[in-house]
mmCIF file of N, CA, C and O in Angstrom:
data_model
loop_
_atom_site.group_PDB
_atom_site.id
_atom_site.type_symbol
_atom_site.label_atom_id
_atom_site.label_comp_id
_atom_site.label_asym_id
_atom_site.label_seq_id
_atom_site.Cartn_x
_atom_site.Cartn_y
_atom_site.Cartn_z
ATOM 1 N N UNK A 1 1.330 -16.686 19.720
ATOM 2 C CA UNK A 1 2.082 -15.718 18.931
ATOM 3 C C UNK A 1 1.084 -14.889 18.129
ATOM 4 O O UNK A 1 0.277 -15.430 17.397
ATOM 5 N N UNK A 2 1.144 -13.580 18.281
ATOM 6 C CA UNK A 2 0.232 -12.726 17.520
ATOM 7 C C UNK A 2 0.886 -12.311 16.198
ATOM 8 O O UNK A 2 2.013 -12.693 15.901
ATOM 9 N N UNK A 3 0.158 -11.533 15.425
ATOM 10 C CA UNK A 3 0.639 -11.118 14.105
ATOM 11 C C UNK A 3 1.927 -10.307 14.186
ATOM 12 O O UNK A 3 2.811 -10.458 13.345
ATOM 13 N N UNK A 4 2.033 -9.456 15.190
ATOM 14 C CA UNK A 4 3.238 -8.630 15.323
ATOM 15 C C UNK A 4 4.451 -9.504 15.610
ATOM 16 O O UNK A 4 5.504 -9.339 14.988
ATOM 17 N N UNK A 5 4.288 -10.461 16.522
ATOM 18 C CA UNK A 5 5.394 -11.377 16.831
ATOM 19 C C UNK A 5 5.766 -12.214 15.612
ATOM 20 O O UNK A 5 6.945 -12.444 15.348
ATOM 21 N N UNK A 6 4.757 -12.677 14.884
ATOM 22 C CA UNK A 6 5.005 -13.459 13.679
ATOM 23 C C UNK A 6 5.808 -12.631 12.669
ATOM 24 O O UNK A 6 6.799 -13.093 12.121
ATOM 25 N N UNK A 7 5.370 -11.399 12.453
ATOM 26 C CA UNK A 7 6.074 -10.532 11.511
ATOM 27 C C UNK A 7 7.508 -10.287 11.953
ATOM 28 O O UNK A 7 8.430 -10.314 11.129
ATOM 29 N N UNK A 8 7.723 -10.062 13.238
ATOM 30 C CA UNK A 8 9.075 -9.826 13.750
ATOM 31 C C UNK A 8 9.963 -11.053 13.541
ATOM 32 O O UNK A 8 11.119 -10.923 13.150
ATOM 33 N N UNK A 9 9.397 -12.243 13.780
ATOM 34 C CA UNK A 9 10.163 -13.467 13.588
ATOM 35 C C UNK A 9 10.519 -13.652 12.103
ATOM 36 O O UNK A 9 11.632 -14.050 11.760
ATOM 37 N N UNK A 10 9.583 -13.328 11.235
ATOM 38 C CA UNK A 10 9.834 -13.440 9.790
ATOM 39 C C UNK A 10 10.884 -12.430 9.338
ATOM 40 O O UNK A 10 11.746 -12.752 8.512
ATOM 41 N N UNK A 11 10.826 -11.231 9.880
ATOM 42 C CA UNK A 11 11.839 -10.217 9.562
ATOM 43 C C UNK A 11 13.220 -10.720 9.975
ATOM 44 O O UNK A 11 14.184 -10.609 9.216
ATOM 45 N N UNK A 12 13.316 -11.299 11.161
ATOM 46 C CA UNK A 12 14.600 -11.834 11.627
ATOM 47 C C UNK A 12 15.113 -12.927 10.702
ATOM 48 O O UNK A 12 16.308 -12.962 10.362
ATOM 49 N N UNK A 13 14.225 -13.825 10.275
ATOM 50 C CA UNK A 13 14.623 -14.897 9.357
ATOM 51 C C UNK A 13 15.158 -14.319 8.045
ATOM 52 O O UNK A 13 16.194 -14.767 7.534
ATOM 53 N N UNK A 14 14.453 -13.343 7.499
ATOM 54 C CA UNK A 14 14.881 -12.743 6.230
ATOM 55 C C UNK A 14 16.196 -11.981 6.387
ATOM 56 O O UNK A 14 17.049 -12.020 5.495
ATOM 57 N N UNK A 15 16.372 -11.295 7.508
ATOM 58 C CA UNK A 15 17.635 -10.574 7.735
ATOM 59 C C UNK A 15 18.796 -11.553 7.865
ATOM 60 O O UNK A 15 19.884 -11.304 7.349
ATOM 61 N N UNK A 16 18.578 -12.664 8.540
ATOM 62 C CA UNK A 16 19.634 -13.672 8.690
ATOM 63 C C UNK A 16 19.945 -14.343 7.361
ATOM 64 O O UNK A 16 21.072 -14.771 7.129
ATOM 65 N N UNK A 17 18.958 -14.430 6.503
ATOM 66 C CA UNK A 17 19.125 -15.093 5.206
ATOM 67 C C UNK A 17 20.200 -14.378 4.389
ATOM 68 O O UNK A 17 21.096 -15.015 3.844
ATOM 69 N N UNK A 18 20.131 -13.067 4.265
ATOM 70 C CA UNK A 18 21.155 -12.240 3.615
ATOM 71 C C UNK A 18 21.672 -12.867 2.308
ATOM 72 O O UNK A 18 22.839 -13.223 2.198
ATOM 73 N N UNK A 19 20.819 -12.997 1.284
ATOM 74 C CA UNK A 19 21.188 -13.756 0.082
ATOM 75 C C UNK A 19 22.370 -13.202 -0.706
ATOM 76 O O UNK A 19 23.044 -13.953 -1.410
ATOM 77 N N UNK A 20 22.645 -11.916 -0.593
ATOM 78 C CA UNK A 20 23.744 -11.327 -1.363
ATOM 79 C C UNK A 20 24.947 -10.976 -0.497
ATOM 80 O O UNK A 20 25.905 -10.361 -0.964
ATOM 81 N N UNK A 21 24.877 -11.311 0.794
ATOM 82 C CA UNK A 21 25.972 -11.036 1.742
ATOM 83 C C UNK A 21 26.283 -9.540 1.836
ATOM 84 O O UNK A 21 27.424 -9.131 1.902
ATOM 85 N N UNK A 22 25.207 -8.736 1.850
ATOM 86 C CA UNK A 22 25.363 -7.279 1.979
ATOM 87 C C UNK A 22 25.214 -6.815 3.422
ATOM 88 O O UNK A 22 25.389 -5.645 3.722
ATOM 89 N N UNK A 23 24.827 -7.722 4.298
ATOM 90 C CA UNK A 23 24.556 -7.348 5.682
ATOM 91 C C UNK A 23 23.055 -7.258 5.900
ATOM 92 O O UNK A 23 22.311 -6.829 5.011
ATOM 93 N N UNK A 24 22.622 -7.665 7.085
ATOM 94 C CA UNK A 24 21.194 -7.792 7.355
ATOM 95 C C UNK A 24 20.424 -6.482 7.226
ATOM 96 O O UNK A 24 19.237 -6.473 6.921
ATOM 97 N N UNK A 25 21.106 -5.353 7.404
ATOM 98 C CA UNK A 25 20.413 -4.063 7.338
ATOM 99 C C UNK A 25 20.181 -3.582 5.906
ATOM 100 O O UNK A 25 19.580 -2.537 5.698
ATOM 101 N N UNK A 26 20.609 -4.355 4.933
ATOM 102 C CA UNK A 26 20.525 -3.940 3.526
ATOM 103 C C UNK A 26 19.208 -4.279 2.848
ATOM 104 O O UNK A 26 19.020 -3.964 1.676
ATOM 105 N N UNK A 27 18.289 -4.930 3.561
ATOM 106 C CA UNK A 27 17.110 -5.485 2.903
ATOM 107 C C UNK A 27 15.788 -5.001 3.493
ATOM 108 O O UNK A 27 14.773 -5.694 3.380
ATOM 109 N N UNK A 28 15.750 -3.851 4.090
ATOM 110 C CA UNK A 28 14.533 -3.400 4.790
ATOM 111 C C UNK A 28 13.310 -3.368 3.871
ATOM 112 O O UNK A 28 12.234 -3.871 4.232
ATOM 113 N N UNK A 29 13.451 -2.818 2.695
ATOM 114 C CA UNK A 29 12.323 -2.711 1.764
ATOM 115 C C UNK A 29 11.866 -4.088 1.304
ATOM 116 O O UNK A 29 10.661 -4.390 1.294
ATOM 117 N N UNK A 30 12.823 -4.937 0.955
ATOM 118 C CA UNK A 30 12.497 -6.271 0.461
ATOM 119 C C UNK A 30 11.845 -7.106 1.559
ATOM 120 O O UNK A 30 10.876 -7.828 1.313
ATOM 121 N N UNK A 31 12.383 -6.984 2.763
ATOM 122 C CA UNK A 31 11.822 -7.715 3.899
ATOM 123 C C UNK A 31 10.374 -7.300 4.124
ATOM 124 O O UNK A 31 9.493 -8.155 4.303
ATOM 125 N N UNK A 32 10.105 -6.009 4.104
ATOM 126 C CA UNK A 32 8.740 -5.516 4.296
ATOM 127 C C UNK A 32 7.812 -6.041 3.201
ATOM 128 O O UNK A 32 6.677 -6.450 3.484
ATOM 129 N N UNK A 33 8.282 -6.046 1.959
ATOM 130 C CA UNK A 33 7.468 -6.538 0.846
ATOM 131 C C UNK A 33 7.141 -8.022 1.007
ATOM 132 O O UNK A 33 6.011 -8.451 0.770
ATOM 133 N N UNK A 34 8.138 -8.804 1.395
ATOM 134 C CA UNK A 34 7.936 -10.252 1.538
ATOM 135 C C UNK A 34 7.007 -10.553 2.718
ATOM 136 O O UNK A 34 6.103 -11.377 2.603
ATOM 137 N N UNK A 35 7.212 -9.884 3.839
ATOM 138 C CA UNK A 35 6.349 -10.110 5.007
ATOM 139 C C UNK A 35 4.913 -9.699 4.685
ATOM 140 O O UNK A 35 3.961 -10.377 5.089
ATOM 141 N N UNK A 36 4.738 -8.632 3.936
ATOM 142 C CA UNK A 36 3.389 -8.221 3.527
ATOM 143 C C UNK A 36 2.760 -9.284 2.621
ATOM 144 O O UNK A 36 1.589 -9.628 2.783
ATOM 145 N N UNK A 37 3.522 -9.807 1.678
ATOM 146 C CA UNK A 37 3.013 -10.838 0.771
ATOM 147 C C UNK A 37 2.654 -12.109 1.534
ATOM 148 O O UNK A 37 1.669 -12.791 1.205
ATOM 149 N N UNK A 38 3.427 -12.419 2.556
ATOM 150 C CA UNK A 38 3.201 -13.627 3.354
ATOM 151 C C UNK A 38 1.806 -13.645 3.988
ATOM 152 O O UNK A 38 1.221 -14.713 4.169
ATOM 153 N N UNK A 39 1.252 -12.489 4.254
ATOM 154 C CA UNK A 39 -0.069 -12.414 4.893
ATOM 155 C C UNK A 39 -1.140 -13.109 4.056
ATOM 156 O O UNK A 39 -2.091 -13.660 4.597
ATOM 157 N N UNK A 40 -0.964 -13.101 2.732
ATOM 158 C CA UNK A 40 -1.985 -13.647 1.830
ATOM 159 C C UNK A 40 -1.555 -14.902 1.084
ATOM 160 O O UNK A 40 -2.256 -15.349 0.187
ATOM 161 N N UNK A 41 -0.386 -15.437 1.425
ATOM 162 C CA UNK A 41 0.140 -16.599 0.701
ATOM 163 C C UNK A 41 0.404 -17.727 1.688
ATOM 164 O O UNK A 41 1.083 -17.526 2.700
ATOM 165 N N UNK A 42 -0.116 -18.913 1.367
ATOM 166 C CA UNK A 42 0.121 -20.094 2.201
ATOM 167 C C UNK A 42 0.958 -21.147 1.477
ATOM 168 O O UNK A 42 1.328 -22.152 2.079
ATOM 169 N N UNK A 43 1.232 -20.943 0.208
ATOM 170 C CA UNK A 43 1.964 -21.920 -0.596
ATOM 171 C C UNK A 43 3.438 -21.509 -0.718
ATOM 172 O O UNK A 43 3.734 -20.414 -1.203
ATOM 173 N N UNK A 44 4.367 -22.376 -0.294
ATOM 174 C CA UNK A 44 5.791 -22.027 -0.344
ATOM 175 C C UNK A 44 6.307 -21.703 -1.746
ATOM 176 O O UNK A 44 7.123 -20.807 -1.906
ATOM 177 N N UNK A 45 5.820 -22.406 -2.757
ATOM 178 C CA UNK A 45 6.283 -22.144 -4.121
ATOM 179 C C UNK A 45 5.854 -20.755 -4.584
ATOM 180 O O UNK A 45 6.634 -20.016 -5.185
ATOM 181 N N UNK A 46 4.629 -20.402 -4.278
ATOM 182 C CA UNK A 46 4.128 -19.074 -4.638
ATOM 183 C C UNK A 46 4.916 -17.993 -3.913
ATOM 184 O O UNK A 46 5.325 -16.997 -4.515
ATOM 185 N N UNK A 47 5.146 -18.197 -2.616
ATOM 186 C CA UNK A 47 5.921 -17.229 -1.847
ATOM 187 C C UNK A 47 7.350 -17.144 -2.366
ATOM 188 O O UNK A 47 7.915 -16.050 -2.469
ATOM 189 N N UNK A 48 7.937 -18.262 -2.740
ATOM 190 C CA UNK A 48 9.303 -18.271 -3.269
ATOM 191 C C UNK A 48 9.407 -17.435 -4.542
ATOM 192 O O UNK A 48 10.383 -16.709 -4.745
ATOM 193 N N UNK A 49 8.392 -17.503 -5.392
ATOM 194 C CA UNK A 49 8.383 -16.698 -6.619
ATOM 195 C C UNK A 49 8.344 -15.212 -6.279
ATOM 196 O O UNK A 49 9.018 -14.406 -6.921
ATOM 197 N N UNK A 50 7.559 -14.854 -5.270
ATOM 198 C CA UNK A 50 7.488 -13.456 -4.831
ATOM 199 C C UNK A 50 8.844 -13.021 -4.290
ATOM 200 O O UNK A 50 9.350 -11.947 -4.629
ATOM 201 N N UNK A 51 9.451 -13.845 -3.457
ATOM 202 C CA UNK A 51 10.758 -13.521 -2.872
ATOM 203 C C UNK A 51 11.779 -13.303 -3.980
ATOM 204 O O UNK A 51 12.503 -12.302 -3.986
ATOM 205 N N UNK A 52 11.831 -14.236 -4.921
ATOM 206 C CA UNK A 52 12.794 -14.126 -6.015
ATOM 207 C C UNK A 52 12.579 -12.836 -6.805
ATOM 208 O O UNK A 52 13.527 -12.098 -7.077
ATOM 209 N N UNK A 53 11.337 -12.543 -7.118
ATOM 210 C CA UNK A 53 11.013 -11.350 -7.906
ATOM 211 C C UNK A 53 11.370 -10.063 -7.148
ATOM 212 O O UNK A 53 11.978 -9.155 -7.705
ATOM 213 N N UNK A 54 11.018 -9.993 -5.861
ATOM 214 C CA UNK A 54 11.268 -8.793 -5.059
ATOM 215 C C UNK A 54 12.765 -8.512 -4.950
ATOM 216 O O UNK A 54 13.223 -7.387 -5.184
ATOM 217 N N UNK A 55 13.546 -9.517 -4.608
ATOM 218 C CA UNK A 55 14.981 -9.309 -4.425
ATOM 219 C C UNK A 55 15.686 -9.049 -5.751
ATOM 220 O O UNK A 55 16.584 -8.216 -5.826
ATOM 221 N N UNK A 56 15.290 -9.751 -6.799
ATOM 222 C CA UNK A 56 15.911 -9.521 -8.108
ATOM 223 C C UNK A 56 15.596 -8.127 -8.628
ATOM 224 O O UNK A 56 16.449 -7.476 -9.226
ATOM 225 N N UNK A 57 14.374 -7.668 -8.416
ATOM 226 C CA UNK A 57 13.990 -6.334 -8.868
ATOM 227 C C UNK A 57 14.846 -5.268 -8.175
ATOM 228 O O UNK A 57 15.342 -4.347 -8.822
ATOM 229 N N UNK A 58 15.036 -5.410 -6.882
ATOM 230 C CA UNK A 58 15.779 -4.407 -6.123
ATOM 231 C C UNK A 58 17.277 -4.432 -6.405
ATOM 232 O O UNK A 58 17.921 -3.392 -6.497
ATOM 233 N N UNK A 59 17.842 -5.626 -6.507
ATOM 234 C CA UNK A 59 19.300 -5.746 -6.569
ATOM 235 C C UNK A 59 19.825 -6.127 -7.943
ATOM 236 O O UNK A 59 21.045 -6.185 -8.149
ATOM 237 N N UNK A 60 18.911 -6.406 -8.879
ATOM 238 C CA UNK A 60 19.289 -6.798 -10.238
ATOM 239 C C UNK A 60 20.281 -7.942 -10.223
ATOM 240 O O UNK A 60 21.244 -7.981 -10.997
ATOM 241 N N UNK A 61 20.043 -8.882 -9.291
ATOM 242 C CA UNK A 61 20.842 -10.097 -9.197
ATOM 243 C C UNK A 61 19.892 -11.275 -9.062
ATOM 244 O O UNK A 61 18.848 -11.170 -8.429
ATOM 245 N N UNK A 62 20.299 -12.381 -9.637
ATOM 246 C CA UNK A 62 19.480 -13.580 -9.644
ATOM 247 C C UNK A 62 19.757 -14.401 -8.389
ATOM 248 O O UNK A 62 20.907 -14.558 -7.983
ATOM 249 N N UNK A 63 18.698 -14.930 -7.780
ATOM 250 C CA UNK A 63 18.821 -15.854 -6.656
ATOM 251 C C UNK A 63 18.289 -17.198 -7.133
ATOM 252 O O UNK A 63 17.179 -17.262 -7.665
ATOM 253 N N UNK A 64 19.045 -18.276 -6.955
ATOM 254 C CA UNK A 64 18.525 -19.595 -7.340
ATOM 255 C C UNK A 64 17.178 -19.866 -6.665
ATOM 256 O O UNK A 64 17.001 -19.588 -5.481
ATOM 257 N N UNK A 65 16.248 -20.391 -7.443
ATOM 258 C CA UNK A 65 14.896 -20.606 -6.945
ATOM 259 C C UNK A 65 14.876 -21.499 -5.700
ATOM 260 O O UNK A 65 14.088 -21.285 -4.784
ATOM 261 N N UNK A 66 15.784 -22.483 -5.652
ATOM 262 C CA UNK A 66 15.834 -23.402 -4.510
ATOM 263 C C UNK A 66 16.095 -22.643 -3.210
ATOM 264 O O UNK A 66 15.565 -22.997 -2.159
ATOM 265 N N UNK A 67 16.919 -21.603 -3.263
ATOM 266 C CA UNK A 67 17.190 -20.794 -2.068
ATOM 267 C C UNK A 67 15.934 -20.036 -1.639
ATOM 268 O O UNK A 67 15.660 -19.891 -0.448
ATOM 269 N N UNK A 68 15.190 -19.562 -2.609
ATOM 270 C CA UNK A 68 13.943 -18.848 -2.308
ATOM 271 C C UNK A 68 12.915 -19.806 -1.715
ATOM 272 O O UNK A 68 12.188 -19.444 -0.783
ATOM 273 N N UNK A 69 12.853 -21.021 -2.229
ATOM 274 C CA UNK A 69 11.924 -22.023 -1.699
ATOM 275 C C UNK A 69 12.292 -22.358 -0.255
ATOM 276 O O UNK A 69 11.416 -22.456 0.611
ATOM 277 N N UNK A 70 13.576 -22.496 0.024
ATOM 278 C CA UNK A 70 14.012 -22.842 1.380
ATOM 279 C C UNK A 70 13.577 -21.781 2.390
ATOM 280 O O UNK A 70 13.044 -22.116 3.464
ATOM 281 N N UNK A 71 13.786 -20.513 2.083
ATOM 282 C CA UNK A 71 13.384 -19.454 3.018
ATOM 283 C C UNK A 71 11.856 -19.348 3.052
ATOM 284 O O UNK A 71 11.273 -19.086 4.115
ATOM 285 N N UNK A 72 11.200 -19.597 1.942
ATOM 286 C CA UNK A 72 9.729 -19.553 1.913
ATOM 287 C C UNK A 72 9.140 -20.596 2.860
ATOM 288 O O UNK A 72 8.189 -20.308 3.599
ATOM 289 N N UNK A 73 9.698 -21.805 2.870
ATOM 290 C CA UNK A 73 9.213 -22.846 3.782
ATOM 291 C C UNK A 73 9.368 -22.410 5.232
ATOM 292 O O UNK A 73 8.487 -22.645 6.061
ATOM 293 N N UNK A 74 10.474 -21.777 5.560
ATOM 294 C CA UNK A 74 10.691 -21.304 6.939
ATOM 295 C C UNK A 74 9.668 -20.237 7.315
ATOM 296 O O UNK A 74 9.126 -20.246 8.423
ATOM 297 N N UNK A 75 9.396 -19.324 6.400
ATOM 298 C CA UNK A 75 8.428 -18.254 6.664
ATOM 299 C C UNK A 75 7.013 -18.806 6.819
ATOM 300 O O UNK A 75 6.274 -18.402 7.723
ATOM 301 N N UNK A 76 6.648 -19.737 5.953
ATOM 302 C CA UNK A 76 5.321 -20.355 6.031
ATOM 303 C C UNK A 76 5.183 -21.122 7.354
ATOM 304 O O UNK A 76 4.125 -21.100 7.988
ATOM 305 N N UNK A 77 6.258 -21.783 7.775
ATOM 306 C CA UNK A 77 6.225 -22.512 9.048
ATOM 307 C C UNK A 77 5.954 -21.564 10.210
ATOM 308 O O UNK A 77 5.163 -21.872 11.102
ATOM 309 N N UNK A 78 6.589 -20.405 10.201
ATOM 310 C CA UNK A 78 6.346 -19.409 11.251
ATOM 311 C C UNK A 78 4.887 -18.952 11.211
ATOM 312 O O UNK A 78 4.233 -18.833 12.247
ATOM 313 N N UNK A 79 4.386 -18.734 10.014
ATOM 314 C CA UNK A 79 2.997 -18.297 9.865
ATOM 315 C C UNK A 79 2.030 -19.338 10.420
ATOM 316 O O UNK A 79 1.113 -19.009 11.175
ATOM 317 N N UNK A 80 2.243 -20.610 10.075
ATOM 318 C CA UNK A 80 1.342 -21.653 10.559
ATOM 319 C C UNK A 80 1.492 -21.875 12.045
ATOM 320 O O UNK A 80 0.514 -22.152 12.745
ATOM 321 N N UNK A 81 2.693 -21.728 12.561
ATOM 322 C CA UNK A 81 2.915 -21.825 14.011
ATOM 323 C C UNK A 81 2.118 -20.732 14.721
ATOM 324 O O UNK A 81 1.484 -20.978 15.751
ATOM 325 N N UNK A 82 2.133 -19.540 14.163
ATOM 326 C CA UNK A 82 1.403 -18.430 14.759
ATOM 327 C C UNK A 82 -0.106 -18.674 14.746
ATOM 328 O O UNK A 82 -0.806 -18.333 15.683
ATOM 329 N N UNK A 83 -0.601 -19.290 13.683
ATOM 330 C CA UNK A 83 -2.032 -19.557 13.558
ATOM 331 C C UNK A 83 -2.488 -20.685 14.478
ATOM 332 O O UNK A 83 -3.623 -20.693 14.925
ATOM 333 N N UNK A 84 -1.601 -21.639 14.752
ATOM 334 C CA UNK A 84 -1.993 -22.844 15.473
ATOM 335 C C UNK A 84 -1.909 -22.724 16.984
ATOM 336 O O UNK A 84 -2.476 -23.531 17.698
ATOM 337 N N UNK A 85 -1.218 -21.753 17.492
ATOM 338 C CA UNK A 85 -1.088 -21.601 18.947
ATOM 339 C C UNK A 85 -2.350 -20.964 19.488
ATOM 340 O O UNK A 85 -2.803 -19.931 19.022
ATOM 341 N N UNK A 86 -2.929 -21.615 20.475
ATOM 342 C CA UNK A 86 -4.199 -21.128 21.045
ATOM 343 C C UNK A 86 -3.925 -20.429 22.365
ATOM 344 O O UNK A 86 -3.188 -20.895 23.180
#
């Protein structure tokens, strides 16, 4: 899996997540921000804080941190899967 495939898989995960039930097409900017941040973050807790901050800033709604951690673990797993395939 190359970087483009990894990014596409992460975008799909974030679109399916749909934390505010606005529809998957409602989060293009936030998805791009989170996928960009993922490139430099390997820690799920750190990524979860970024996710929470990005979505709250855009939508002015709070997301429980546990939900952000759950999606962060999935994104990190995709990233490590992409790195480990030879």
